[in-house]
mmCIF file of N, CA and C in Angstrom:
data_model
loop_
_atom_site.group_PDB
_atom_site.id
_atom_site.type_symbol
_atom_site.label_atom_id
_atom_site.label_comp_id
_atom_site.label_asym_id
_atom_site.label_seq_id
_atom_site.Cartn_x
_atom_site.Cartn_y
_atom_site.Cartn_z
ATOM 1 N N UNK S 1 31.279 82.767 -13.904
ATOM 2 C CA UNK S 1 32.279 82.727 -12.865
ATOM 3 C C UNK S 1 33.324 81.658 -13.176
ATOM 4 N N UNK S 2 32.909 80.513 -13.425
ATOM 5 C CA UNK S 2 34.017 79.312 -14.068
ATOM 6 C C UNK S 2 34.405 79.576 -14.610
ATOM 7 N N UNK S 3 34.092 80.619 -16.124
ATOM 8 C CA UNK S 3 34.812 80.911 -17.302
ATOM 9 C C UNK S 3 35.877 81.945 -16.544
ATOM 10 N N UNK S 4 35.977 82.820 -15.507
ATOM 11 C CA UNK S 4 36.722 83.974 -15.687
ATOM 12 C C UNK S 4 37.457 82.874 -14.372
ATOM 13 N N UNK S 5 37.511 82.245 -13.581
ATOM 14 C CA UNK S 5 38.863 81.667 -13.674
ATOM 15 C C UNK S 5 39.781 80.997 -13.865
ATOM 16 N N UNK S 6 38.744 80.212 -14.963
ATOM 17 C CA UNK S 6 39.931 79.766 -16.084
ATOM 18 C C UNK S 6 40.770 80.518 -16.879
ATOM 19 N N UNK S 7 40.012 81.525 -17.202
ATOM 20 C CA UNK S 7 40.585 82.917 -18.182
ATOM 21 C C UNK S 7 41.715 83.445 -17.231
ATOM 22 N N UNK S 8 41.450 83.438 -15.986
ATOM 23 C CA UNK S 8 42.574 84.305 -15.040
ATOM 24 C C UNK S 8 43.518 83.768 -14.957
ATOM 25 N N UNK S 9 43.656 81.914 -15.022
ATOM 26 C CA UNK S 9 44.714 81.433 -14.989
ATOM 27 C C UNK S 9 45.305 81.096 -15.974
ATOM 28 N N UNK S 10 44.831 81.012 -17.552
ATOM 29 C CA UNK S 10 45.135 81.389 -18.484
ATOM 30 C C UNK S 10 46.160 82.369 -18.933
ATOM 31 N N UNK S 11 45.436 83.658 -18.077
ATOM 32 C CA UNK S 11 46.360 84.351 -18.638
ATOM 33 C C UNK S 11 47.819 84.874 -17.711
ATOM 34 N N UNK S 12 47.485 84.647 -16.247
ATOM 35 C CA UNK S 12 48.655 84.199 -15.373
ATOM 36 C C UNK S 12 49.273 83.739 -15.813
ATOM 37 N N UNK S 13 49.335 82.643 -16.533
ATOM 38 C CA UNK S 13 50.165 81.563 -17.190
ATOM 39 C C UNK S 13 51.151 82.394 -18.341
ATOM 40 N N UNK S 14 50.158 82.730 -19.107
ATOM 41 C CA UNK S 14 50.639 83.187 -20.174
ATOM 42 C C UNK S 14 51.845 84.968 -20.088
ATOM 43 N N UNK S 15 51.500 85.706 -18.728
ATOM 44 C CA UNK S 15 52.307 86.804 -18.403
ATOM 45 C C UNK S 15 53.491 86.474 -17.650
ATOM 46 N N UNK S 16 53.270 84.847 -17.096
ATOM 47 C CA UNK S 16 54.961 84.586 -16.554
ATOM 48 C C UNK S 16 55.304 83.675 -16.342
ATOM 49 N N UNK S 17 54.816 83.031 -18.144
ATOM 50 C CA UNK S 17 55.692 82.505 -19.109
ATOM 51 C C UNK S 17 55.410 81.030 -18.827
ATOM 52 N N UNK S 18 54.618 80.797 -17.874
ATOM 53 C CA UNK S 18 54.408 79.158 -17.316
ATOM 54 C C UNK S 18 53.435 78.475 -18.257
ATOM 55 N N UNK S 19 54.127 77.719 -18.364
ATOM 56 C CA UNK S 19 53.270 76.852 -19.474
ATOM 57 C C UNK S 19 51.646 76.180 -19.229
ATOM 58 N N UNK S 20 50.649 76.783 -19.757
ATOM 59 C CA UNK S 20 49.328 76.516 -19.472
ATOM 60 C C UNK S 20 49.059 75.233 -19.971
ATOM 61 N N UNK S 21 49.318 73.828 -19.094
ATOM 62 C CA UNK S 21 49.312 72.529 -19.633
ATOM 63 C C UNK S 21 48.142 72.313 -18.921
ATOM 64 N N UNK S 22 47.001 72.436 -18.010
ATOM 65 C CA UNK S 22 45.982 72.030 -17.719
ATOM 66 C C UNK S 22 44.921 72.908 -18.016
ATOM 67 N N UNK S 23 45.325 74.427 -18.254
ATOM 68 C CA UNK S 23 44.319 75.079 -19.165
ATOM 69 C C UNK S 23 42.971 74.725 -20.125
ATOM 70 N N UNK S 24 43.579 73.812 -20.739
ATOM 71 C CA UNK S 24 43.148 72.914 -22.149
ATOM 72 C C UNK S 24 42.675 72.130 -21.988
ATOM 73 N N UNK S 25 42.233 71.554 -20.171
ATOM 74 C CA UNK S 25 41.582 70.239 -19.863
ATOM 75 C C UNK S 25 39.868 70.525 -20.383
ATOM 76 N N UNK S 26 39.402 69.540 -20.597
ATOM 77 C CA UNK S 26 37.966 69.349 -21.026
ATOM 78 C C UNK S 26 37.232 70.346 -20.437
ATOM 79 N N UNK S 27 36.103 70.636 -19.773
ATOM 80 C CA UNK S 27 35.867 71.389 -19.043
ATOM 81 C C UNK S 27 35.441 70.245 -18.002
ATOM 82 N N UNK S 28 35.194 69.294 -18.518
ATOM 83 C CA UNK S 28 34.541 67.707 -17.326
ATOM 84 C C UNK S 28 35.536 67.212 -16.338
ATOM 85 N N UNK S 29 36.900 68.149 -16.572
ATOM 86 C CA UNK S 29 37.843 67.512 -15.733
ATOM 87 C C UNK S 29 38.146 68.485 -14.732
ATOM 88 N N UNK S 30 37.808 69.804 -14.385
ATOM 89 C CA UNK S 30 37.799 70.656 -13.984
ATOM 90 C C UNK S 30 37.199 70.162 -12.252
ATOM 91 N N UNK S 31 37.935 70.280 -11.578
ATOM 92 C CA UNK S 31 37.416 69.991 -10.203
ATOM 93 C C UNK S 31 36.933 71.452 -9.508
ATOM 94 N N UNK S 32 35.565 71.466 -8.837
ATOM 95 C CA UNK S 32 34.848 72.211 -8.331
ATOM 96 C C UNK S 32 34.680 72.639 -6.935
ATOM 97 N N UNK S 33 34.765 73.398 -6.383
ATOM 98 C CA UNK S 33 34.114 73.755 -5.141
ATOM 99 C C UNK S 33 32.886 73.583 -5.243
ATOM 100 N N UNK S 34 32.277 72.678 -4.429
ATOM 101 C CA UNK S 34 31.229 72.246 -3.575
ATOM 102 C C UNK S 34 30.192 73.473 -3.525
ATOM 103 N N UNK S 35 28.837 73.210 -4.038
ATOM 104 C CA UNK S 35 27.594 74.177 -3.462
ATOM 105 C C UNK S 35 27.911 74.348 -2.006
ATOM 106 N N UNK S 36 27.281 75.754 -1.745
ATOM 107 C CA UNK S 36 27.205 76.108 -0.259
ATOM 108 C C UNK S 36 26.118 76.889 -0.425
ATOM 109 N N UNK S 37 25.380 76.750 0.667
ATOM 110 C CA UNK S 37 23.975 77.939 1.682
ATOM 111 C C UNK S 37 23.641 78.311 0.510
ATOM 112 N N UNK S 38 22.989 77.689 -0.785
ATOM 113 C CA UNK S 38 22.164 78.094 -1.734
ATOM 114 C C UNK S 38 22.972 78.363 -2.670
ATOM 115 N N UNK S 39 24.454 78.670 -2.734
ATOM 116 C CA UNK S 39 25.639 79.455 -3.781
ATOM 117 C C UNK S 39 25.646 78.582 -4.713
ATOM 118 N N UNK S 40 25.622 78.249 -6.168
ATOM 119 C CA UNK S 40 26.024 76.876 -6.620
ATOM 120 C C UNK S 40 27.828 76.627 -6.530
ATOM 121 N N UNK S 41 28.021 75.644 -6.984
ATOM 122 C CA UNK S 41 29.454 75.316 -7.224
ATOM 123 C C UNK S 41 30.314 76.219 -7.812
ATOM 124 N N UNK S 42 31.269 76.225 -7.297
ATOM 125 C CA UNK S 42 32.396 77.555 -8.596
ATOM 126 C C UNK S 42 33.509 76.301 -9.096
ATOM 127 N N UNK S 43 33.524 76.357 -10.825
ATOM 128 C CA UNK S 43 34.605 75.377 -10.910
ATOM 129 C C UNK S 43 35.934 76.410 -10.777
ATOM 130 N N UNK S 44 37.175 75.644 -10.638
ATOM 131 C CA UNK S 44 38.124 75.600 -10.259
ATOM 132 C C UNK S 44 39.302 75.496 -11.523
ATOM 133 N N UNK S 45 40.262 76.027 -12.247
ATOM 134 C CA UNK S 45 40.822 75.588 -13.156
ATOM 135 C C UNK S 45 41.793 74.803 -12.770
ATOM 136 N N UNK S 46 41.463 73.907 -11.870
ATOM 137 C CA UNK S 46 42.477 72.597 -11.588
ATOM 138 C C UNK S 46 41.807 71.293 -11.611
ATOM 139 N N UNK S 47 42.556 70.367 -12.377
ATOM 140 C CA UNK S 47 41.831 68.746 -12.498
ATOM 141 C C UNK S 47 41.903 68.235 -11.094
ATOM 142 N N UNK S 48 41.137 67.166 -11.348
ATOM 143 C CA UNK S 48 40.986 66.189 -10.113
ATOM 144 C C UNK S 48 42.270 65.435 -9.486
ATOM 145 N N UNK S 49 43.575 65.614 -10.015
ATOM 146 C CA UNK S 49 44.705 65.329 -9.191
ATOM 147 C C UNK S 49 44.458 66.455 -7.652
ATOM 148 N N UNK S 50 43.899 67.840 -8.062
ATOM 149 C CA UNK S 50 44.297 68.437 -7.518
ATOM 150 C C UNK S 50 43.003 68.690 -6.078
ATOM 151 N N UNK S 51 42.163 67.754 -6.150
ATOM 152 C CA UNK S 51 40.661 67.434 -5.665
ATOM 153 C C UNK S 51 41.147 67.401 -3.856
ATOM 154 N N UNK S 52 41.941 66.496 -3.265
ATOM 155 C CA UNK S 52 42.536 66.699 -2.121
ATOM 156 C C UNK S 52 42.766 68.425 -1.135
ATOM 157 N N UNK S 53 43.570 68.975 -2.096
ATOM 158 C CA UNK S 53 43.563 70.155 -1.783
ATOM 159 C C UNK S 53 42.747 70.733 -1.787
ATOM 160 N N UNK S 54 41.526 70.772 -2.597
ATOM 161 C CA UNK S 54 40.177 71.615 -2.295
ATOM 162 C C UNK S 54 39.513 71.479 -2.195
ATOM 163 N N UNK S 55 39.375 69.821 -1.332
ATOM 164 C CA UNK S 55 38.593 69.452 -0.112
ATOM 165 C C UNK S 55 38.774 70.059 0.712
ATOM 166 N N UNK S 56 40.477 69.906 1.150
ATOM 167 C CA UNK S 56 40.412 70.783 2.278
ATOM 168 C C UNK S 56 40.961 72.015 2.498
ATOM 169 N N UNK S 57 40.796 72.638 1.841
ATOM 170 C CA UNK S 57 40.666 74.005 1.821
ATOM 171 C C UNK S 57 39.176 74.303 2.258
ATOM 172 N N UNK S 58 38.305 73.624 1.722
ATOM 173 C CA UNK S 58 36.960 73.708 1.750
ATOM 174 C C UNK S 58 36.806 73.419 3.397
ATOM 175 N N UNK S 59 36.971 72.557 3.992
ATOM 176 C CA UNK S 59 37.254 72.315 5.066
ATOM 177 C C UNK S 59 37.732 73.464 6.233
ATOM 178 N N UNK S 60 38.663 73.506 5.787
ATOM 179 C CA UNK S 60 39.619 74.902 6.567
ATOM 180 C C UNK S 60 39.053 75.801 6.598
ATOM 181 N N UNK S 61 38.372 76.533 5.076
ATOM 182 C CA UNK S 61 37.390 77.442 5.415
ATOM 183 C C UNK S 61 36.204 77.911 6.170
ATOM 184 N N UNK S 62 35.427 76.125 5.811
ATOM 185 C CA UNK S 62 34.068 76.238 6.574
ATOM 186 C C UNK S 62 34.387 76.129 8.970
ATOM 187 N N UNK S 63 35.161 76.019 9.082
ATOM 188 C CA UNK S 63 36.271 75.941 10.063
ATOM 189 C C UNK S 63 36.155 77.337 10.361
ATOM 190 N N UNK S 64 36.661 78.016 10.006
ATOM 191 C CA UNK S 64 37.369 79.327 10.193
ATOM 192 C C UNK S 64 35.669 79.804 10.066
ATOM 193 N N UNK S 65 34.568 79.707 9.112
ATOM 194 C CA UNK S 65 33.230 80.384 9.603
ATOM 195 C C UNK S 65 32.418 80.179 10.148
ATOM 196 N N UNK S 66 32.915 78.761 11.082
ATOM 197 C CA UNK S 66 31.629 78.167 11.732
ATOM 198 C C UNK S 66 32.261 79.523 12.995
ATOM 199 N N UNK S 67 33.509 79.608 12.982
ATOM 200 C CA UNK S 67 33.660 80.866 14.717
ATOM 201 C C UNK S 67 35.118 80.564 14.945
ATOM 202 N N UNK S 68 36.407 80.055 14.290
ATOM 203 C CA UNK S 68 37.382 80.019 15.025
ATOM 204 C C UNK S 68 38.022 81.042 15.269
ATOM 205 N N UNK S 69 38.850 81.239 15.919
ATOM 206 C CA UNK S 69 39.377 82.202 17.219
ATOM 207 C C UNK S 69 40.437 83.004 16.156
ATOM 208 N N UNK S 70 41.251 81.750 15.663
ATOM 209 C CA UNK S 70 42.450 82.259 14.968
ATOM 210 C C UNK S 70 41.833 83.260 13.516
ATOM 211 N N UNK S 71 42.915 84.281 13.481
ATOM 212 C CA UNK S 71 42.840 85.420 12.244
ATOM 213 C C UNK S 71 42.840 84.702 10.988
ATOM 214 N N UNK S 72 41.763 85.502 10.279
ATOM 215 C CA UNK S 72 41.874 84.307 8.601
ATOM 216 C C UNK S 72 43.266 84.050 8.005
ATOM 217 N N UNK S 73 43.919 85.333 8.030
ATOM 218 C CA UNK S 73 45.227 85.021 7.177
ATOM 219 C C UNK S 73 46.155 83.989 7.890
ATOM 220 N N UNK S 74 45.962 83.833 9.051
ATOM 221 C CA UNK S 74 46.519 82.565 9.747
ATOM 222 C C UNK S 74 46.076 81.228 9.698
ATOM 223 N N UNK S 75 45.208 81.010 9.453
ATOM 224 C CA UNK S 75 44.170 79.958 8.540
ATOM 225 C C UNK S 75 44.566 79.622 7.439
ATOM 226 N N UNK S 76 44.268 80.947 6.753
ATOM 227 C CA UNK S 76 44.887 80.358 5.587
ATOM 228 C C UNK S 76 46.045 80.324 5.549
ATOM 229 N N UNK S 77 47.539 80.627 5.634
ATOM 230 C CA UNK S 77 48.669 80.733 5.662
ATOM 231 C C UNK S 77 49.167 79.086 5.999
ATOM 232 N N UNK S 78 48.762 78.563 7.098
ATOM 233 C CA UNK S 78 49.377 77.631 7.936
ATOM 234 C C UNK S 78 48.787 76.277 7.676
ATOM 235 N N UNK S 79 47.694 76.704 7.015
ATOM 236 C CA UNK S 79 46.948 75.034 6.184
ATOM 237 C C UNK S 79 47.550 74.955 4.689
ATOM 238 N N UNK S 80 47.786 76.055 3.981
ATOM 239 C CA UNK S 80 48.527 76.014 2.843
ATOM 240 C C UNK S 80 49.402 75.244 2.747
ATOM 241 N N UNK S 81 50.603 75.406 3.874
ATOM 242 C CA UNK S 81 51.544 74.711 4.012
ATOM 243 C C UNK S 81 51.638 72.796 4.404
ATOM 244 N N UNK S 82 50.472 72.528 4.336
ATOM 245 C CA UNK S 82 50.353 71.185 4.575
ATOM 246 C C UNK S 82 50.451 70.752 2.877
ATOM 247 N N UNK S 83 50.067 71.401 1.757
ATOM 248 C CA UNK S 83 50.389 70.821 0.473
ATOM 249 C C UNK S 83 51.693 71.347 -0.252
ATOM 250 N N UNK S 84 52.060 70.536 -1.135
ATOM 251 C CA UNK S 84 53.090 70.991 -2.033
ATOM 252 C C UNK S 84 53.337 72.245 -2.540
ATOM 253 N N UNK S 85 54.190 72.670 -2.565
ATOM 254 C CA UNK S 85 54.608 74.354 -3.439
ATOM 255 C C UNK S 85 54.129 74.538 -4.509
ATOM 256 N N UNK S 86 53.713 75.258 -4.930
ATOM 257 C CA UNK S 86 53.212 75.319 -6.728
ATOM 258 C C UNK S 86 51.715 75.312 -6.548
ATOM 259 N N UNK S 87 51.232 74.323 -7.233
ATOM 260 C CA UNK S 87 49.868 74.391 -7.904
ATOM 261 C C UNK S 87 48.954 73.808 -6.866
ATOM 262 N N UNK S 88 49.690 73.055 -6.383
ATOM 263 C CA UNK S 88 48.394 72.482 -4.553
ATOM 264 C C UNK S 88 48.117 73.392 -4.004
ATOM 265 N N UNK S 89 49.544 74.061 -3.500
ATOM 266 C CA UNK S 89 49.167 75.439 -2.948
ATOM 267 C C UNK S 89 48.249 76.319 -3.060
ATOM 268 N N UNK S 90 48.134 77.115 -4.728
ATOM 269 C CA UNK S 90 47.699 77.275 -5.393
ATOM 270 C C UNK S 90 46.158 76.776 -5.393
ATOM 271 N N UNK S 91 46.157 76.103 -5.646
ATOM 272 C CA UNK S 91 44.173 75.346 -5.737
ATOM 273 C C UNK S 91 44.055 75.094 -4.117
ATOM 274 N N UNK S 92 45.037 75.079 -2.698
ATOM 275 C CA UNK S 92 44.401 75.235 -1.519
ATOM 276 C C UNK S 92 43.606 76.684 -1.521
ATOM 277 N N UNK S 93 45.102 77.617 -1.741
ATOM 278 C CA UNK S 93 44.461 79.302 -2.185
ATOM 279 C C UNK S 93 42.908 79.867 -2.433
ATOM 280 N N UNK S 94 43.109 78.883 -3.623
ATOM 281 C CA UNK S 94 41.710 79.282 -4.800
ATOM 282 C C UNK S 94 40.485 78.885 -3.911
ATOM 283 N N UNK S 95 40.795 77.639 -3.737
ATOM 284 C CA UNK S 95 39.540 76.920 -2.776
ATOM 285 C C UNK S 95 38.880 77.348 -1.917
ATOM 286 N N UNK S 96 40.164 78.140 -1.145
ATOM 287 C CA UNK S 96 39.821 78.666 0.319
ATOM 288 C C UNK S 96 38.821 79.869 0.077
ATOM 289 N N UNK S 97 39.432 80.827 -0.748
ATOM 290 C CA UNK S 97 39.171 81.808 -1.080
ATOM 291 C C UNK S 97 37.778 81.908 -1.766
ATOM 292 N N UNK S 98 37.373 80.956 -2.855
ATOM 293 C CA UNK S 98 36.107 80.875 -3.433
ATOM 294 C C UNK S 98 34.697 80.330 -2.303
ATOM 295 N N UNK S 99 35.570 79.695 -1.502
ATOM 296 C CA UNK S 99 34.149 79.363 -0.134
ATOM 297 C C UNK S 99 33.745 80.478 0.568
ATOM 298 N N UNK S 100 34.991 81.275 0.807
ATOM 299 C CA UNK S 100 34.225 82.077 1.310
ATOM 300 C C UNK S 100 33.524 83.094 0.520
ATOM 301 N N UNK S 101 33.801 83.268 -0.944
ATOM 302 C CA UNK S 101 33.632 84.286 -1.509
ATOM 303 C C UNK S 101 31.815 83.782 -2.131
ATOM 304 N N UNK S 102 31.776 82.631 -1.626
ATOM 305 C CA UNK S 102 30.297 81.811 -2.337
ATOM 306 C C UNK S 102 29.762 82.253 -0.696
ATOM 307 N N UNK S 103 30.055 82.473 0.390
ATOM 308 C CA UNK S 103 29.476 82.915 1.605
ATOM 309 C C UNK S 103 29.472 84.057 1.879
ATOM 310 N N UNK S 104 29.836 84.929 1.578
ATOM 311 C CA UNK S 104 30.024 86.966 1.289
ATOM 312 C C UNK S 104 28.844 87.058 0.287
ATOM 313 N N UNK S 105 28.934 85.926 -0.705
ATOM 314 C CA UNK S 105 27.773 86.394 -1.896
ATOM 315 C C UNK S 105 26.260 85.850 -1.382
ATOM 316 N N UNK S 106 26.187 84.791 -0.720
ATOM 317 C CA UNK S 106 24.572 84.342 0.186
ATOM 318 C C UNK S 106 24.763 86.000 0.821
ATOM 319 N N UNK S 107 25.486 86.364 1.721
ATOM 320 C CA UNK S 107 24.960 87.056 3.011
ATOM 321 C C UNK S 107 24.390 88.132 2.227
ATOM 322 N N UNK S 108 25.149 88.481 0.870
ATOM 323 C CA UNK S 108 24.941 89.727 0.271
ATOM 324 C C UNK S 108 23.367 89.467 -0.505
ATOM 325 N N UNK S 109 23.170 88.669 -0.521
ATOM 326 C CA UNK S 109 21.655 88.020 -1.498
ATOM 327 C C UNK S 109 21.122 88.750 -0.017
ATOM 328 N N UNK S 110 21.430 87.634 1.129
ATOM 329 C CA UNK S 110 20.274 87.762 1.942
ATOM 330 C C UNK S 110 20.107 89.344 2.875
ATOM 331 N N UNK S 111 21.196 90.237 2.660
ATOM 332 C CA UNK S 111 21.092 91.064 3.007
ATOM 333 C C UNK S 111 19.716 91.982 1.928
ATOM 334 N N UNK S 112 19.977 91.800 0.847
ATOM 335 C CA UNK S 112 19.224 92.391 -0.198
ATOM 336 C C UNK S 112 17.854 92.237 -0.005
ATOM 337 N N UNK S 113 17.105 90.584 0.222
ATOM 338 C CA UNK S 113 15.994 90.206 0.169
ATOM 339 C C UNK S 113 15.323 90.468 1.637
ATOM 340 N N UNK S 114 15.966 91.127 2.434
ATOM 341 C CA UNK S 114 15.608 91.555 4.103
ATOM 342 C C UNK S 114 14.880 93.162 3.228
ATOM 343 N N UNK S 115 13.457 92.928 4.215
ATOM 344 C CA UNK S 115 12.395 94.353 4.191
ATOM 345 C C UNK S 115 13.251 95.311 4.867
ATOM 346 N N UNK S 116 13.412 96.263 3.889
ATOM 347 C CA UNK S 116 13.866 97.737 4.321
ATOM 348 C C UNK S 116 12.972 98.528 5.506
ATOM 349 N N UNK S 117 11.997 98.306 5.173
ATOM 350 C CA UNK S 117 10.994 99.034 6.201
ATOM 351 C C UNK S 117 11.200 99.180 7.976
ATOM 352 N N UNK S 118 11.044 100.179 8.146
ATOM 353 C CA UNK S 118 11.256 100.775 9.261
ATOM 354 C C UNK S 118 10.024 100.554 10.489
ATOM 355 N N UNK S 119 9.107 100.468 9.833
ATOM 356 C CA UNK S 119 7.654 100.103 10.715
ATOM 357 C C UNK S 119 7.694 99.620 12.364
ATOM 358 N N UNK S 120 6.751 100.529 12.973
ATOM 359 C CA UNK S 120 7.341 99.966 14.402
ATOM 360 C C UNK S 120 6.262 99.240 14.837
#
């Protein structure tokens, strides 16, 4: 999972034309989304400048699944805008998006490991 989105932004980079200058970071510099409900960590192809933003993204997300009221895309839309244009943005995006996508993948485990059986 780390490898393919580094590869994704890799090659984003490379189809429009933006220069892949953090691509090439170590892999130790790579800032991570946080384990969740058993999921491990997903790294992130953004360094630790960019660690702020996907705190809280991480934040915003777990927010929006503990029960808030407001529609996700409004969540996400309107916390985005608290960071810079470009690449904050960007790694708020990623952040947001990988928490929940590490919480779709528990429910989907735990949907799996639930007895099928019908038994009354």
């Amino acid at each position: 999972m780390d490898d393919a989105a580094v590869l994704f932004d890799k090659a984003f980079r490379y189809l429009t034309g933006i220069p892949a200058q953090r691509v090439h970071q170590q892999i130790g510099e790579y800032f991570s989304v946080p384990s969740a409900e058993g999921c491990p960590a997903i790294q992130t192809p953004w360094g630790d400048e960019f660690a702020p933003a996907i705190k809280d993204c991480v934040r915003c997300a777990e927010t929006w699944l503990g029960g808030s009221s407001l529609p996700l895309w409004w969540a996400l839309s309107q916390n985005r805008k608290r960071h810079r244009p470009g690449d904050f943005q960007e790694a708020f995006e990623a952040g947001f998006l990988l928490r929940l996508q590490q919480t779709l993948l528990n429910l989907r485990e735990a949907a799996a490991s639930r007895p099928t059986s019908f038994d009354v």
